């Protein structure tokens, strides 16, 4: 019987969707819940292998827990707002909404083709007013609670796009789209006060036991709590205070200069007063073009003397003040006290600009001398510090801080690297910010009962500016306070806002009177297993934690963390192919006599390193073509079998072929034994005739369950392959042996089902078995796991020399008797066995 994946797979996809096997029942189900969620996709319209891998991982786990008796929520939706839709509108001359909804239809069909077990009745798209109306409500309630504010801030501005650019859209100081110079511009922006939750966001990371350590560490570093001292320096010749923040007040007497961010509020004043204004402005402009993440410890340190001096708060000496390209206005106070003897970055800067170095911390059992070759950054004893000399640095921190506080020149505090979340976007395709500007009342929120503020979808979009600014029918309104003429906000929200709460909306997606039912959300949340890329560690995953805490404080939910367990899957990678004209697609090359050649012209092809699949480098595989050729089950099986989910997966055509052969082998052995399977009898509680295969079957059932729960899909699939191989080797001659083989094949269908659902449903139907989507995962017969013999490894002086088949309950004395009867003395230099050590059930160590 031929395996026709092109006919079989659509048949079962239609049946699953039509029957709603995978619909979540919620609080009324009476079953334990399991919430499986993969990060929802942007509807680009194109499916890539990263999608196949990410969503196949979640589907295996969902199908497993469905069949383990859980009420599983496994939803799908679309992160539908964003810049790509606007770019497509410009290129194709169609409204972003039309492009987006068309892509959603295409991608939904692709997900159908892969057989994913989604509850499609809960599908959401963030670009619909049914979704974002509640987001606007949250915004207003956050505003009323003091968690939203507006301020002037400096942004990347493209004069040709006429909009703000994210840091990621600035390439070497130019616009990624037009190549024109990006300028810094101050405009009013809306912010969420995520810093109000910085402490809780940091402290509660310790409670996330199911999160990878590296993700938690990335969030800790991003939040960046520092406990230290704010110290006031006076600006020479003025009454102006310049405050620094330091975690090392014990080094205060070692300050020889100070460094200021070029974005500091005083920078414009210094520039105006500078005699060398043109040169200073040139430096400031150069620094401002740098991406913030570039201005780190690895970047070349550059500075420019402001012409100003600060007055040291302890001894009154003059401290030169420099602009420095590594100081960020958004971190601390935007000014850093520089101690070159005890900070490597300051040391390098001082050497470059000929600034003095003053040692104020000496090793407890040693002495430092000028000139230093590098900064001494370890704790020690305070020296050259006046009244504080002789104090250990750890005690000196408190002593210096106490002195400054008492003198009114400082205060102890906590500083966070985390900045408030700027959510304004001067773009069209996003959630309208529900604020209104009234000349009489100022900026006020829209009335809750007037929500949603709808985004017009049928717009002419040129990309030159947001069409909302040219649509009086959108922005002309009345003030909700005084009733007079007013103007709507035309900025839209950052798309990360939509993805910060979507997991809650899935719990009650069709609610019309509230964002969602609190009872349903409290029953279903938190997400039991979340799957997505590590690139979201400090953006989406931090924002969703913040948003959950806000919604808890607003009374919408009773929990404060959204995700119990997190898996960050690896990338799908492939080698690149290139020639003189550029990169080539894999189907443009072929192999001959060990050489890689271009099909058009037979010219040599250079094979590059294995790296993430990328359209720009053409090292991509189209999942649609893969499904056409091999079927969805083969595609799923390969991405699950080729590597552990948290590791990068290297694409291999041979690996795909291997998975296809396994699918066909499974099909062939079962379809060639259909009569035997249909006529087989239920096995007794204990089996003797065919016990080895019976044991193997139950070992596989247990192994696959354990490995799915540990996300070790490759070893689970390997165990199923071993079972199929054992079935091929097994000679069924007696009726009991035939019953054992039939049982093994039926259980192979059952355990393979989460990985390859189409072929297994078809095989189950051919065998007369019920629909697998409603069939429990098989139980393990523990009696089958009791073995007559076990293999014990024999090591002689630590080297593997033999394996012994023995009774499971064999004693140490019996083992020793067997060992001494063997000829192991030839492996011993002494020629005789001195000692036999037995580790029950595992190994024997023979010592000579």
GROMACS .gro file of C-alpha atoms in nm, residues 10-178:
model
  169
   10UNK     CA    1  -0.536   1.736   0.397
   11UNK     CA    2  -0.793   1.473   0.493
   12UNK     CA    3  -0.692   1.481   0.859
   13UNK     CA    4  -0.635   1.856   0.870
   14UNK     CA    5  -0.996   1.913   0.766
   15UNK     CA    6  -1.119   1.659   1.019
   16UNK     CA    7  -0.927   1.814   1.311
   17UNK     CA    8  -1.051   2.164   1.233
   18UNK     CA    9  -1.408   2.059   1.165
   19UNK     CA   10  -1.439   1.841   1.475
   20UNK     CA   11  -1.277   2.099   1.710
   21UNK     CA   12  -1.088   1.821   1.888
   22UNK     CA   13  -0.837   2.071   2.023
   23UNK     CA   14  -1.071   2.338   2.158
   24UNK     CA   15  -1.006   2.454   2.513
   25UNK     CA   16  -1.296   2.423   2.758
   26UNK     CA   17  -1.171   2.649   3.037
   27UNK     CA   18  -1.272   2.671   3.401
   28UNK     CA   19  -1.581   2.452   3.351
   29UNK     CA   20  -1.390   2.153   3.208
   30UNK     CA   21  -1.318   1.977   3.536
   31UNK     CA   22  -0.976   1.876   3.402
   32UNK     CA   23  -0.633   2.005   3.498
   33UNK     CA   24  -0.532   2.284   3.260
   34UNK     CA   25  -0.218   2.314   3.050
   35UNK     CA   26  -0.145   2.637   2.864
   36UNK     CA   27   0.098   2.590   2.576
   37UNK     CA   28   0.193   2.906   2.388
   38UNK     CA   29   0.443   2.983   2.118
   39UNK     CA   30   0.522   3.350   2.049
   40UNK     CA   31   0.271   3.455   1.787
   41UNK     CA   32   0.407   3.547   1.445
   42UNK     CA   33   0.409   3.866   1.245
   43UNK     CA   34   0.190   3.793   0.939
   44UNK     CA   35   0.452   3.845   0.671
   45UNK     CA   36   0.274   3.597   0.446
   46UNK     CA   37   0.587   3.382   0.420
   47UNK     CA   38   0.652   3.072   0.625
   48UNK     CA   39   1.016   2.993   0.704
   49UNK     CA   40   1.183   2.694   0.867
   50UNK     CA   41   1.214   2.882   1.195
   51UNK     CA   42   0.832   2.891   1.206
   52UNK     CA   43   0.813   2.518   1.133
   53UNK     CA   44   1.054   2.438   1.414
   54UNK     CA   45   0.908   2.673   1.674
   55UNK     CA   46   0.547   2.569   1.624
   56UNK     CA   47   0.624   2.198   1.580
   57UNK     CA   48   0.787   2.197   1.924
   58UNK     CA   49   0.474   2.340   2.082
   59UNK     CA   50   0.246   2.108   1.887
   60UNK     CA   51   0.422   1.794   2.012
   61UNK     CA   52   0.381   1.901   2.373
   62UNK     CA   53   0.019   2.011   2.323
   63UNK     CA   54  -0.085   1.684   2.159
   64UNK     CA   55   0.089   1.488   2.433
   65UNK     CA   56  -0.091   1.672   2.714
   66UNK     CA   57  -0.425   1.653   2.530
   67UNK     CA   58  -0.388   1.276   2.536
   68UNK     CA   59  -0.269   1.274   2.898
   69UNK     CA   60  -0.610   1.404   3.001
   70UNK     CA   61  -0.540   1.778   3.030
   71UNK     CA   62  -0.763   2.061   2.913
   72UNK     CA   63  -0.504   2.220   2.686
   73UNK     CA   64  -0.512   2.578   2.563
   74UNK     CA   65  -0.301   2.595   2.247
   75UNK     CA   66  -0.405   2.913   2.061
   76UNK     CA   67  -0.279   3.103   1.758
   77UNK     CA   68  -0.302   3.467   1.656
   78UNK     CA   69  -0.121   3.743   1.474
   79UNK     CA   70   0.108   4.020   1.593
   80UNK     CA   71  -0.031   4.226   1.309
   81UNK     CA   72   0.072   4.591   1.351
   82UNK     CA   73   0.415   4.718   1.245
   83UNK     CA   74   0.645   4.878   0.995
   84UNK     CA   75   0.663   4.595   0.733
   85UNK     CA   76   0.297   4.649   0.642
   86UNK     CA   77   0.369   5.017   0.578
   87UNK     CA   78   0.669   4.929   0.362
   88UNK     CA   79   0.456   4.684   0.163
   89UNK     CA   80   0.189   4.951   0.120
   90UNK     CA   81   0.448   5.188  -0.028
   91UNK     CA   82   0.589   4.921  -0.260
   92UNK     CA   83   0.256   4.774  -0.375
   93UNK     CA   84   0.021   5.069  -0.351
   94UNK     CA   85  -0.228   4.896  -0.121
   95UNK     CA   86  -0.345   4.990   0.230
   96UNK     CA   87  -0.153   4.820   0.512
   97UNK     CA   88  -0.474   4.662   0.642
   98UNK     CA   89  -0.548   4.487   0.313
   99UNK     CA   90  -0.190   4.355   0.291
  100UNK     CA   91  -0.200   4.234   0.651
  101UNK     CA   92  -0.533   4.050   0.633
  102UNK     CA   93  -0.431   3.883   0.307
  103UNK     CA   94  -0.110   3.761   0.470
  104UNK     CA   95  -0.300   3.630   0.771
  105UNK     CA   96  -0.515   3.418   0.540
  106UNK     CA   97  -0.203   3.283   0.367
  107UNK     CA   98  -0.018   3.198   0.687
  108UNK     CA   99  -0.324   3.041   0.846
  109UNK     CA  100  -0.344   2.807   0.546
  110UNK     CA  101   0.026   2.721   0.591
  111UNK     CA  102  -0.033   2.635   0.955
  112UNK     CA  103  -0.326   2.415   0.850
  113UNK     CA  104  -0.085   2.233   0.618
  114UNK     CA  105   0.149   2.155   0.905
  115UNK     CA  106  -0.130   2.000   1.111
  116UNK     CA  107  -0.090   2.213   1.421
  117UNK     CA  108  -0.340   2.146   1.700
  118UNK     CA  109  -0.463   2.501   1.753
  119UNK     CA  110  -0.792   2.613   1.897
  120UNK     CA  111  -0.879   2.826   1.595
  121UNK     CA  112  -1.197   2.953   1.761
  122UNK     CA  113  -0.969   3.166   1.982
  123UNK     CA  114  -0.773   3.323   1.697
  124UNK     CA  115  -0.693   3.693   1.746
  125UNK     CA  116  -0.528   3.966   1.539
  126UNK     CA  117  -0.388   4.265   1.724
  127UNK     CA  118  -0.483   4.505   1.441
  128UNK     CA  119  -0.858   4.461   1.502
  129UNK     CA  120  -1.046   4.714   1.711
  130UNK     CA  121  -1.194   4.426   1.913
  131UNK     CA  122  -0.840   4.373   2.041
  132UNK     CA  123  -0.683   4.717   2.069
  133UNK     CA  124  -0.988   4.883   2.226
  134UNK     CA  125  -0.890   4.712   2.552
  135UNK     CA  126  -0.528   4.818   2.509
  136UNK     CA  127  -0.651   5.178   2.485
  137UNK     CA  128  -0.847   5.124   2.804
  138UNK     CA  129  -0.538   4.993   2.982
  139UNK     CA  130  -0.348   5.302   2.860
  140UNK     CA  131  -0.608   5.538   3.006
  141UNK     CA  132  -0.620   5.355   3.338
  142UNK     CA  133  -0.239   5.354   3.355
  143UNK     CA  134  -0.242   5.727   3.279
  144UNK     CA  135  -0.489   5.789   3.562
  145UNK     CA  136  -0.267   5.584   3.795
  146UNK     CA  137   0.039   5.792   3.704
  147UNK     CA  138   0.207   5.518   3.501
  148UNK     CA  139   0.191   5.708   3.170
  149UNK     CA  140   0.344   6.047   3.099
  150UNK     CA  141   0.461   6.261   2.809
  151UNK     CA  142   0.793   6.441   2.782
  152UNK     CA  143   1.033   6.587   2.531
  153UNK     CA  144   1.300   6.336   2.439
  154UNK     CA  145   1.574   6.306   2.185
  155UNK     CA  146   1.509   6.061   1.902
  156UNK     CA  147   1.658   5.947   1.574
  157UNK     CA  148   1.481   6.146   1.301
  158UNK     CA  149   1.490   6.079   0.929
  159UNK     CA  150   1.405   6.402   0.743
  160UNK     CA  151   1.312   6.206   0.431
  161UNK     CA  152   1.087   5.952   0.607
  162UNK     CA  153   0.963   6.236   0.826
  163UNK     CA  154   0.945   6.007   1.127
  164UNK     CA  155   1.129   5.865   1.424
  165UNK     CA  156   1.357   5.568   1.358
  166UNK     CA  157   1.432   5.297   1.609
  167UNK     CA  158   1.801   5.252   1.691
  168UNK     CA  159   1.794   4.933   1.486
  169UNK     CA  160   1.690   5.133   1.177
  170UNK     CA  161   1.997   5.359   1.192
  171UNK     CA  162   2.297   5.221   1.004
  172UNK     CA  163   2.623   5.412   1.048
  173UNK     CA  164   2.432   5.730   1.116
  174UNK     CA  165   2.206   5.698   0.809
  175UNK     CA  166   1.849   5.590   0.744
  176UNK     CA  167   1.825   5.220   0.660
  177UNK     CA  168   1.571   5.294   0.384
  178UNK     CA  169   1.701   5.608   0.212
   0.00000   0.00000   0.00000
